[in-house]
Amino acid sequence: AVAEALLPHCQAAVTDFLQRSGVATDPEVLKFGLKDPVRLYEQAHDEYSWVSEGRPEACVRDVIRTRVVCPDGDVMANLLRNIAGLPQASQGSQPCLQLLRMNNKCDPKTLEATHLRSVVVTLLLVCGQSSIFVEMQILLAAGLKHSEDTHAEDHRDYLRQSLCADRQLDASMLRSMSMSLPTTPLAPGQRSQQELDGLLGWILHFVQEARVPVQLSMLLLILQHFDDLKDMPLSQRAHELWKQAFIFVLQDGVKVSVKELR
């Protein structure tokens, strides 16, 4: 109820800020939305059950969501500079936006599985005695178009569902893919979106390299022997991957273990 009541104030404050920053505010550029109530409840009680005062739902950072699509890098950079200059405290009685955090997802080290470049900004909307978190995603029009044309999110969601339902991947397997994960095994249905996105990112990295049929065959050989990789690190180097694929070919032919071949 609080989010619904504050949404119009958020729309007005964000629209005014963007106009002052020289960013268009037509429907193709600026979109608003509320987090799904069921997902909000699940996330709040999964991640903030330790909260002793107030409601865990109040800790979720993306109750109100807004997306800003910039036509080019100059507009995006100017907008981010203006956001960085937002006040850290409420000024006056009018609804205002305060900057809490900026998450750069354009850096190759922090890319999501779909590789859609963006900057995610966490804001606090203060309106009288009430306040609420607002998540603003800022991205380039060209990147968004490519993501939509390639159905990147659909592929990501499909892989998530497939892995949760079919694969028995534990934390040691995922750590071999150069991800920082907890040490306890994760059963299907218990893996976080971050872990599944990391796995998808690893697969996409090799799919990008597997445009040559022989390289694709190497990738398929490795994926077919997924369970055998639990006791060995998965290299990021091409020659090491070729070596692992060759070992799997020998394993299938002579029926010996991977450890014996190594």
XYZ file of C-alpha atoms in Angstrom:
262
model
C 0.000 0.000 0.000
C 2.872 2.378 0.785
C 4.518 1.695 -2.576
C 1.292 2.340 -4.471
C 0.754 5.589 -2.572
C 4.297 6.846 -3.193
C 4.536 5.749 -6.841
C 2.972 8.985 -8.246
C 5.395 11.070 -6.159
C 8.283 8.947 -7.450
C 7.155 9.404 -11.043
C 6.962 13.170 -10.593
C 10.347 13.437 -8.839
C 12.192 11.208 -11.337
C 10.575 12.866 -14.361
C 11.519 16.326 -13.095
C 15.087 15.218 -12.377
C 15.524 13.665 -15.824
C 14.164 16.730 -17.579
C 16.617 18.917 -15.677
C 19.366 16.490 -16.739
C 18.454 16.803 -20.418
C 16.999 13.288 -20.742
C 13.762 12.670 -22.624
C 10.877 11.291 -20.575
C 8.624 9.781 -23.232
C 7.295 6.223 -22.637
C 9.987 4.650 -24.824
C 12.705 6.133 -22.623
C 11.253 6.135 -19.114
C 9.278 3.301 -17.532
C 8.015 2.749 -13.986
C 6.793 -0.345 -12.208
C 6.291 -2.066 -8.861
C 7.959 -5.289 -7.775
C 5.678 -8.319 -7.874
C 4.125 -8.638 -4.371
C 4.798 -12.378 -4.139
C 8.440 -11.935 -5.158
C 8.730 -8.995 -2.752
C 7.502 -11.134 0.144
C 9.786 -14.053 -0.765
C 12.879 -11.883 -1.148
C 12.169 -9.960 2.048
C 11.851 -13.092 4.174
C 14.736 -14.890 2.452
C 17.249 -12.057 2.755
C 16.020 -9.888 5.635
C 14.428 -12.313 8.097
C 16.981 -11.110 10.670
C 15.303 -7.688 10.875
C 13.936 -7.339 14.407
C 12.151 -3.996 14.074
C 9.691 -3.121 11.350
C 8.848 -5.264 8.354
C 11.462 -7.109 6.257
C 9.682 -5.865 3.122
C 10.901 -2.345 3.937
C 14.507 -3.471 3.341
C 14.039 -4.585 -0.272
C 15.842 -2.130 -2.547
C 13.713 -2.389 -5.691
C 10.117 -2.048 -4.485
C 9.656 0.757 -7.015
C 11.502 0.205 -10.274
C 12.297 2.643 -13.021
C 14.234 2.183 -16.247
C 15.898 4.963 -18.227
C 17.052 4.249 -21.790
C 19.706 6.697 -22.988
C 20.269 7.303 -26.728
C 24.061 7.492 -26.433
C 26.963 7.384 -24.015
C 27.216 11.157 -23.586
C 23.629 11.423 -22.332
C 24.167 8.462 -20.016
C 27.409 9.870 -18.590
C 25.838 13.289 -17.984
C 22.871 11.681 -16.223
C 25.165 9.648 -13.968
C 27.145 12.770 -13.057
C 23.924 14.515 -12.056
C 22.830 11.502 -10.000
C 26.191 11.514 -8.220
C 25.433 15.116 -7.226
C 22.126 14.296 -5.547
C 21.895 15.383 -1.894
C 22.602 12.862 0.836
C 19.848 14.244 3.060
C 16.318 15.551 2.622
C 16.072 19.226 1.719
C 12.796 21.027 2.355
C 9.297 19.579 2.453
C 8.999 18.605 -1.212
C 9.500 14.959 -2.283
C 13.160 14.426 -3.051
C 15.536 11.721 -4.220
C 18.669 10.758 -2.314
C 21.518 8.680 -3.719
C 22.348 5.526 -1.768
C 24.363 3.380 -4.159
C 25.538 3.078 -7.783
C 26.309 -0.378 -9.168
C 28.330 -0.317 -12.400
C 27.301 -3.316 -14.504
C 29.228 -2.093 -17.542
C 32.506 -3.373 -16.112
C 33.416 -6.780 -17.634
C 34.106 -8.053 -14.095
C 30.542 -7.309 -12.953
C 28.539 -8.206 -16.064
C 25.346 -10.161 -15.595
C 24.740 -13.395 -17.470
C 22.980 -11.672 -20.371
C 25.924 -9.228 -20.735
C 23.493 -6.301 -20.901
C 25.499 -3.248 -19.839
C 23.772 -0.953 -17.379
C 24.215 1.082 -14.224
C 21.814 0.256 -11.402
C 21.216 3.117 -8.988
C 19.565 2.698 -5.594
C 17.710 5.843 -4.532
C 15.681 6.799 -1.495
C 12.483 8.717 -2.168
C 11.603 10.893 0.815
C 8.075 12.253 0.885
C 7.028 13.887 4.138
C 7.219 11.298 6.916
C 7.404 8.405 4.450
C 10.285 7.027 2.434
C 10.859 4.101 0.091
C 13.672 2.586 -1.939
C 13.697 3.145 -5.691
C 15.849 1.183 -8.121
C 16.772 2.971 -11.344
C 18.318 0.995 -14.187
C 20.156 3.169 -16.711
C 21.201 1.628 -20.016
C 21.913 2.419 -23.654
C 19.267 2.037 -26.336
C 21.599 0.015 -28.594
C 22.388 -2.479 -25.834
C 18.733 -2.917 -24.925
C 17.772 -3.468 -28.562
C 20.439 -6.142 -28.986
C 19.308 -7.888 -25.798
C 15.692 -7.900 -26.946
C 16.553 -9.006 -30.497
C 18.561 -11.975 -29.180
C 15.996 -12.866 -26.476
C 18.808 -12.881 -23.910
C 16.521 -12.840 -20.868
C 14.400 -15.682 -22.244
C 17.503 -17.844 -22.671
C 18.695 -16.950 -19.172
C 15.345 -17.834 -17.602
C 15.193 -21.107 -19.529
C 18.646 -22.107 -18.308
C 17.758 -21.206 -14.723
C 14.685 -23.402 -14.814
C 16.541 -26.263 -16.487
C 19.389 -26.206 -13.983
C 17.081 -26.031 -10.983
C 15.069 -28.967 -12.259
C 17.642 -31.251 -13.855
C 21.232 -30.590 -12.791
C 22.922 -31.658 -9.561
C 25.543 -28.921 -9.363
C 27.219 -28.346 -6.031
C 29.280 -25.429 -4.768
C 32.652 -27.044 -5.579
C 31.578 -27.405 -9.223
C 30.531 -23.778 -9.433
C 33.718 -22.585 -7.733
C 35.707 -24.328 -10.464
C 34.039 -21.864 -12.833
C 35.752 -18.984 -10.992
C 32.745 -17.925 -8.944
C 32.715 -17.029 -5.269
C 30.096 -19.259 -3.692
C 29.262 -20.740 -0.299
C 30.960 -23.986 0.705
C 27.803 -25.982 1.405
C 26.216 -28.002 -1.425
C 23.126 -26.522 -3.006
C 20.165 -28.704 -3.855
C 17.941 -28.002 -6.883
C 15.604 -25.130 -6.125
C 17.994 -23.644 -3.533
C 20.445 -21.966 -5.872
C 20.351 -18.201 -5.975
C 19.866 -16.242 -9.171
C 23.419 -14.941 -8.789
C 24.835 -18.472 -8.828
C 22.769 -19.516 -11.827
C 23.682 -16.299 -13.643
C 27.335 -17.071 -12.977
C 26.956 -20.496 -14.528
C 25.165 -19.050 -17.543
C 27.902 -16.449 -17.927
C 30.508 -19.215 -17.950
C 28.606 -21.135 -20.638
C 28.106 -18.012 -22.760
C 31.829 -17.298 -22.564
C 32.614 -20.603 -24.245
C 29.686 -20.464 -26.626
C 31.149 -17.206 -27.907
C 34.431 -19.031 -28.568
C 32.688 -22.058 -30.079
C 31.752 -20.560 -33.441
C 34.178 -22.965 -35.116
C 32.624 -26.462 -35.349
C 35.677 -28.147 -33.828
C 35.611 -25.774 -30.867
C 31.907 -26.411 -30.427
C 32.623 -30.149 -30.333
C 35.168 -29.505 -27.587
C 32.591 -27.584 -25.573
C 30.005 -30.337 -25.976
C 32.485 -33.000 -24.866
C 33.216 -31.079 -21.692
C 29.555 -30.449 -20.924
C 28.712 -34.114 -21.518
C 31.189 -35.025 -18.771
C 29.979 -32.361 -16.365
C 29.942 -34.711 -13.363
C 33.594 -35.682 -13.927
C 34.670 -32.076 -13.414
C 33.842 -32.022 -9.712
C 37.382 -33.010 -8.689
C 39.270 -30.745 -11.054
C 39.302 -27.006 -11.778
C 37.800 -25.886 -15.058
C 40.443 -23.835 -16.855
C 39.775 -20.577 -18.667
C 42.633 -21.296 -21.104
C 41.937 -22.796 -24.511
C 44.818 -25.306 -24.491
C 43.761 -26.623 -21.078
C 40.210 -27.072 -22.335
C 41.509 -28.985 -25.345
C 43.462 -31.198 -22.960
C 40.370 -31.898 -20.869
C 38.301 -32.668 -23.961
C 41.033 -35.045 -25.205
C 41.038 -36.826 -21.838
C 37.295 -37.340 -22.060
C 37.646 -38.834 -25.554
C 40.236 -41.302 -24.236
C 38.099 -42.043 -21.208
C 35.173 -43.018 -23.411
C 37.405 -45.140 -25.649
C 39.492 -47.062 -23.108
C 37.097 -46.986 -20.151
C 39.504 -45.667 -17.537
C 38.996 -42.939 -14.988
C 39.920 -39.321 -15.536
C 42.396 -39.429 -12.643
C 44.232 -42.377 -14.227
C 44.478 -40.546 -17.547
C 45.826 -37.427 -15.890
